[in-house]
Coordinates of C-alpha atoms and ligand atoms in Angstrom, one line a residue:
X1 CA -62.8 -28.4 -42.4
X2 CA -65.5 -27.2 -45.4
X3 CA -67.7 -30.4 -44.2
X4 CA -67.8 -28.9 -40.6
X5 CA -67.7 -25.1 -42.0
X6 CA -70.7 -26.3 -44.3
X7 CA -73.0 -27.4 -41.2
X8 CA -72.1 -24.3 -38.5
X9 CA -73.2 -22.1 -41.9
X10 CA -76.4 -24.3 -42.5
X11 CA -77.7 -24.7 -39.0
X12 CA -80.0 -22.6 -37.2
X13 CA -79.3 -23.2 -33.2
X14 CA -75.4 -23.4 -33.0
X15 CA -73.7 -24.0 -29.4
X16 CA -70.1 -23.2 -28.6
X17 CA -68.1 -24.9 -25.4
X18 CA -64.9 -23.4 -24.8
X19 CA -62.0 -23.6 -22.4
X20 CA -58.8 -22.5 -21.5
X21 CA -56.9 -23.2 -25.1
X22 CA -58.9 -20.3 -26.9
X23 CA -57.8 -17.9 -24.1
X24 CA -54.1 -19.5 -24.6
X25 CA -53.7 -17.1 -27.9
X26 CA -54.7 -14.1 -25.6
X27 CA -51.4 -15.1 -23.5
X28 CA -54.0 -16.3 -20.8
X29 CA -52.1 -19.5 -19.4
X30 CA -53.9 -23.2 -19.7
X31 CA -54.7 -25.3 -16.3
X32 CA -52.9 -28.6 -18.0
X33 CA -50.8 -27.3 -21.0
X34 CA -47.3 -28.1 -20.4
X35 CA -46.9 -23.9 -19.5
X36 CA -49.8 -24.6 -17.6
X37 CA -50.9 -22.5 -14.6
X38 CA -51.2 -25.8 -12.4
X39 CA -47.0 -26.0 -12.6
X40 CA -46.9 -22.6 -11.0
X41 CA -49.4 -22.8 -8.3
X42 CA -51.4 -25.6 -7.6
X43 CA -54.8 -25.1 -8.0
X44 CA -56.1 -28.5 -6.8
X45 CA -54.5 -27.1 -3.4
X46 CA -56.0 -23.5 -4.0
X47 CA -59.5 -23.3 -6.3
X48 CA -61.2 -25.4 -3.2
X49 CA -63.6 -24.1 -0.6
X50 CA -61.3 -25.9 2.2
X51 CA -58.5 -24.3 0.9
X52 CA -59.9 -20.5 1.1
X53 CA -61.9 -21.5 4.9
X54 CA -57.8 -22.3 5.7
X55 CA -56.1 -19.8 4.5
X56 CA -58.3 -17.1 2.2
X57 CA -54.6 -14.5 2.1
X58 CA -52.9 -17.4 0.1
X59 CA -55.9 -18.3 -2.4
X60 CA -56.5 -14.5 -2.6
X61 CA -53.1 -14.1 -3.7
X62 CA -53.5 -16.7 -6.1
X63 CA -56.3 -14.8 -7.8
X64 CA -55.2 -11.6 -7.6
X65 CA -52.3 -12.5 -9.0
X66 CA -54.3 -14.6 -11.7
X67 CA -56.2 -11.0 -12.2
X68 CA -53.5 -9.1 -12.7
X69 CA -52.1 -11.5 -15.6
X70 CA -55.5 -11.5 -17.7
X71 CA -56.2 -7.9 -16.7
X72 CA -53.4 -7.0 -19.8
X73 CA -54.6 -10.1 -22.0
X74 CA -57.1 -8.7 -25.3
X75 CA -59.4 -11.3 -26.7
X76 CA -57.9 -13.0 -29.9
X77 CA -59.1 -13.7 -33.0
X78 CA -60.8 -17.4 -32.0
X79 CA -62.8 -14.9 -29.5
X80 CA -64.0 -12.4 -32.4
X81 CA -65.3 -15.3 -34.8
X82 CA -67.2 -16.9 -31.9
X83 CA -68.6 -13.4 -31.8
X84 CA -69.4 -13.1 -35.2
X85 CA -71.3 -16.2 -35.7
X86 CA -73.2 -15.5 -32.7
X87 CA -74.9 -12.4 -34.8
X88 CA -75.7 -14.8 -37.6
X89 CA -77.6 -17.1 -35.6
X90 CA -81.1 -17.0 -34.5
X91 CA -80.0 -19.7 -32.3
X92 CA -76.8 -19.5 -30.2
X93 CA -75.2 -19.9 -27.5
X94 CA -71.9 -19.5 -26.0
X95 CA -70.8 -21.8 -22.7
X96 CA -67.8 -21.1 -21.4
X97 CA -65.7 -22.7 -18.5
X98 CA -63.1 -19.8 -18.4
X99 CA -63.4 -16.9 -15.6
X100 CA -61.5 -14.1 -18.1
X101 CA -64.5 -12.3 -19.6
X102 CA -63.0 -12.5 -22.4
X103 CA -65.4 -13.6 -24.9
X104 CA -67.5 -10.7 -23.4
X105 CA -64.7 -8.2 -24.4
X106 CA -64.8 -9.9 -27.8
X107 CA -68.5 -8.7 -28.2
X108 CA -70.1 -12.2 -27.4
X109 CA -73.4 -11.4 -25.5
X110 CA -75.4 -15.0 -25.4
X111 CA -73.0 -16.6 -23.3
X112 CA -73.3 -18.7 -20.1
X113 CA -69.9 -18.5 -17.7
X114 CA -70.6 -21.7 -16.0
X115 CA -67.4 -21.7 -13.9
X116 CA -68.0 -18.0 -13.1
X117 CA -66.0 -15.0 -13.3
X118 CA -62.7 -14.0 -12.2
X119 CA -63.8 -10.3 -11.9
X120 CA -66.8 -11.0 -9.5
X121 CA -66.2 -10.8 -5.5
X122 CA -69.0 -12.3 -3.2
X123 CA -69.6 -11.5 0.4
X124 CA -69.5 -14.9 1.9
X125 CA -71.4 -13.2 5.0
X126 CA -74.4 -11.1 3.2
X127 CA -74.1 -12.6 -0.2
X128 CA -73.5 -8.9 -1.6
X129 CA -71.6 -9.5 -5.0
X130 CA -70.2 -6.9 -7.6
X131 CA -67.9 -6.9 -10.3
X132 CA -64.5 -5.6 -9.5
X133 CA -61.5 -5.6 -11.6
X134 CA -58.7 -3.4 -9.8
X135 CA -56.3 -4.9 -7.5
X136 CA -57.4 -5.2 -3.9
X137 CA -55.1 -3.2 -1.2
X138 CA -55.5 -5.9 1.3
X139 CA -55.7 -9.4 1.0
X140 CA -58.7 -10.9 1.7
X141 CA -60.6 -8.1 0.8
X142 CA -64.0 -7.4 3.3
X143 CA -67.4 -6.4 2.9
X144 CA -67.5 -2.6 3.3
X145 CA -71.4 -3.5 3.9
X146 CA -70.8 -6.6 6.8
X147 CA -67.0 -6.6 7.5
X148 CA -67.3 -10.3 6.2
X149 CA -65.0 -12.0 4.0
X150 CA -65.7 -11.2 0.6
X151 CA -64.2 -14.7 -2.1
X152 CA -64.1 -14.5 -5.9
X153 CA -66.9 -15.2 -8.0
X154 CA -65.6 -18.3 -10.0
X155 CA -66.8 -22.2 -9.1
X156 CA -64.0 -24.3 -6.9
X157 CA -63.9 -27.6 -7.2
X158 CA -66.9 -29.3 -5.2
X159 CA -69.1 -26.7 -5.9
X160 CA -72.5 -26.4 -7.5
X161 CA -72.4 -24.3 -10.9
X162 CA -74.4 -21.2 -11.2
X163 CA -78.2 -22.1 -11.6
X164 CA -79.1 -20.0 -14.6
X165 CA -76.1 -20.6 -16.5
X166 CA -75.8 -24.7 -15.8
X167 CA -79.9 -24.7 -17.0
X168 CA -78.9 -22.9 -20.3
X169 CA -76.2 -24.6 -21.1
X170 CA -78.2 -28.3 -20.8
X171 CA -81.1 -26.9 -22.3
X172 CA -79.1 -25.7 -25.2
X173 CA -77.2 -28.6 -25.3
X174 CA -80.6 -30.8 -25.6
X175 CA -81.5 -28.9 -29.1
X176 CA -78.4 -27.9 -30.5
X177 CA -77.7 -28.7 -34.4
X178 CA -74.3 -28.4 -34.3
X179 CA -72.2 -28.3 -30.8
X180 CA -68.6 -26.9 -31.4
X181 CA -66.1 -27.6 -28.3
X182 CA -63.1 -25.6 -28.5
X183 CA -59.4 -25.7 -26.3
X184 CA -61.0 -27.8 -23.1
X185 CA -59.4 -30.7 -22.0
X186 CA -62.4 -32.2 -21.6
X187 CA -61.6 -34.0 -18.3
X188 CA -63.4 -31.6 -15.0
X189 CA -67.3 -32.4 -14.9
X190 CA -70.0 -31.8 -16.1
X191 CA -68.8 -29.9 -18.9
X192 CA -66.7 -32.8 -20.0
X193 CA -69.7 -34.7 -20.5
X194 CA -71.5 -31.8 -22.9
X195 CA -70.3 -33.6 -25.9
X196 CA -72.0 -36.6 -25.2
X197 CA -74.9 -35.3 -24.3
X198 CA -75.5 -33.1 -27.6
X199 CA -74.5 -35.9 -29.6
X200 CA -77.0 -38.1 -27.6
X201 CA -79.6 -35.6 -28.9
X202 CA -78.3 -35.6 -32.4
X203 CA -76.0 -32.5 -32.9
X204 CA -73.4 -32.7 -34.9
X205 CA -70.0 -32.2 -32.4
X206 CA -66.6 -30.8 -33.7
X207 CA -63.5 -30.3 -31.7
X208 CA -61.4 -27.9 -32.1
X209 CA -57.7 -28.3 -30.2
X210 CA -54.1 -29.4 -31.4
X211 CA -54.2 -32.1 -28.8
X212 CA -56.5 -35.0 -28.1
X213 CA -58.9 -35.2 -25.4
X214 CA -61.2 -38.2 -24.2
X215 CA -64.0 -37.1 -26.2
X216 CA -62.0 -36.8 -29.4
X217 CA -63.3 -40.2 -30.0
X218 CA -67.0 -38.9 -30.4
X219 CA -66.6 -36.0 -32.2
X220 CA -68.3 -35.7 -36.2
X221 CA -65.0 -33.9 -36.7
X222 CA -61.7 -32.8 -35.2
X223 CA -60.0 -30.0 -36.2
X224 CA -56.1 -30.4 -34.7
X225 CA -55.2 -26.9 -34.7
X226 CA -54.8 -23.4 -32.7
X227 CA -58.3 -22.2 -32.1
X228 CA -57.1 -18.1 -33.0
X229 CA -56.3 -19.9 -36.6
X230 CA -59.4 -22.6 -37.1
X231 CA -62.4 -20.9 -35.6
X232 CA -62.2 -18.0 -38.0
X233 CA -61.4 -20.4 -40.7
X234 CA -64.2 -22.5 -39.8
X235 CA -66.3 -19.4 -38.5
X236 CA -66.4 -16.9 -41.0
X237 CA -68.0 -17.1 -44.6
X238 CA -65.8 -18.5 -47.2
X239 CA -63.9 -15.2 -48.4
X240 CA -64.4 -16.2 -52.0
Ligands
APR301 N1 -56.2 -23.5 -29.2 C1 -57.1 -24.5 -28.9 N2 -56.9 -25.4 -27.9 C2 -55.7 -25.2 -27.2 C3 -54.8 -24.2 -27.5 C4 -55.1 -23.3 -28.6 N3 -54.2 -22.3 -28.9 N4 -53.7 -24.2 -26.6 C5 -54.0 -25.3 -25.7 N5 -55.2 -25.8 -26.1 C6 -55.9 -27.0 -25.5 C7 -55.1 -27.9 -24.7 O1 -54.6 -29.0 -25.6 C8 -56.1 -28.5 -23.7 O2 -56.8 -29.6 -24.3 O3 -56.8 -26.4 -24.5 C9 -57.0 -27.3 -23.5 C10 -56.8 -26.6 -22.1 O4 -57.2 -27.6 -21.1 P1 -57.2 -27.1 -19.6 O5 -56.0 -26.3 -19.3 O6 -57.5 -28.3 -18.8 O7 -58.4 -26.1 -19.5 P2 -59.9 -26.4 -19.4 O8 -60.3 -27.6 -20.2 O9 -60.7 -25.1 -19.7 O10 -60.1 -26.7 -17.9 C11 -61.4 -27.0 -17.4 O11 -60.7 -27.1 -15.1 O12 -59.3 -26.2 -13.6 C12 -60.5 -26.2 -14.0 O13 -62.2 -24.6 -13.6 C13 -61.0 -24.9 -14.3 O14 -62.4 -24.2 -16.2 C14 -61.3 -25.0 -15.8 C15 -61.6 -26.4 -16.0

């Protein structure tokens, strides 16, 4: 822990990859934990663009019932260190695979939502896209602009990530010093790969989960731990 603490203080371009686990202390459930959100609905069978051309009530109902679960969840401390070292650093940036908005909430500003948002509704028939965060009254909800069917803003599986946020992320990732990679699994692409790739360019990586993941193996250093307790810890200057 002071060995990794010693090189996020020391570095100048610092880049953070979280997932679901450092939303977990916010009472946001995991994808694959064993209270994961895949036992309750089955996302393999909903977060697809089949799934929602099939039947767009049922995967609606899915994320608006997703929504209304985050909508009471507050960022946790994990999310307010991330924020703080983000001011400290000339260099930084934040990638997230989580749709909660969470680290937004916490203050983080550089930050790259590469699976989207779950508070953004595209039009799939003009494209018009807004942030929304109340419940909908019907399910799906149309474009008051087209009439067409309007989907949430997040990435399903099959789909292309966001442009901008994909190209930050990689270039970030290609001149990184130190790459942290906090509560992912580490197992849906390409972020799984992200590790590997800083480390090709010679960042330092350190994981930061209670479990093991497949790139556990290739990490400078891992931290087995709650992400609310270690990324202060590792985050913050040294109170003494
Ligand atoms: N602190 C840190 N890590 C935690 C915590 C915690 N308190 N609790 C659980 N974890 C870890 C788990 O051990 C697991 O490794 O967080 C990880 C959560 O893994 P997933 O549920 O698979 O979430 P994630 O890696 O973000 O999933 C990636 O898959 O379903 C898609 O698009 C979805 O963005 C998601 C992507």
């Amino acid at each position: 822990m002071d060995t990794a603490r010693g090189w996020i203080r020391t570095c100048r371009s610092l880049c953070v990859l979280t997932g679901a686990g450092v939303s977990a202390e916010s009472g946001v459930p995991t994808f694959r934990g064993p209270q994961g959100l895949w036992k309750e609905k089955d996302p393999m069978s909903l977060a697809t663009p089949e799934a929602f051309a099939e039947d767009p009530k049922e995967v609606w109902e899915w994320y608006q019932w997703r929504r209304q679960r985050i909508r009471g969840c507050a960022p946790n401390p994990g999310h307010a260190a991330l924020a703080a070292v983000e001011a400290a650093k000339p260099d930084f940036l934040l990638v997230t695979q989580n749709v909660d908005g969470l680290h937004r909430a916490a203050g983080s500003r550089r930050v790259a939502e590469i699976h989207g948002s779950i508070w953004v509704v595209r039009c799939t028939g003009c494209g018009a896209e807004r942030e929304e965060r109340d419940d909908f009254p019907e399910l799906p909800p149309r474009c008051d602009g087209c009439g067409g069917l309007r989907r949430p803003g997040v990435v399903w599986f099959g789909e292309m990530l966001p442009r901008e946020e994909s190209d930050a992320a990689m270039e970030m990732l290609s001149r990184c010093e130190v790459l942290i990679v906090a509560g992912t699994s580490a197992v849906v692409a390409p972020a799984s790969g992200y590790a590997a790739l800083a480390r090709r360019h010679g960042a330092r990586v350190i994981e930061v989960n209670p479990d093991e993941t497949p790139v556990s193996g290739i990490c400078d250093a891992t931290i087995r731990g709650k992400s609310g307790d270690v990324l202060p810890a590792l985050c913050y200057p040294r109170s003494s």
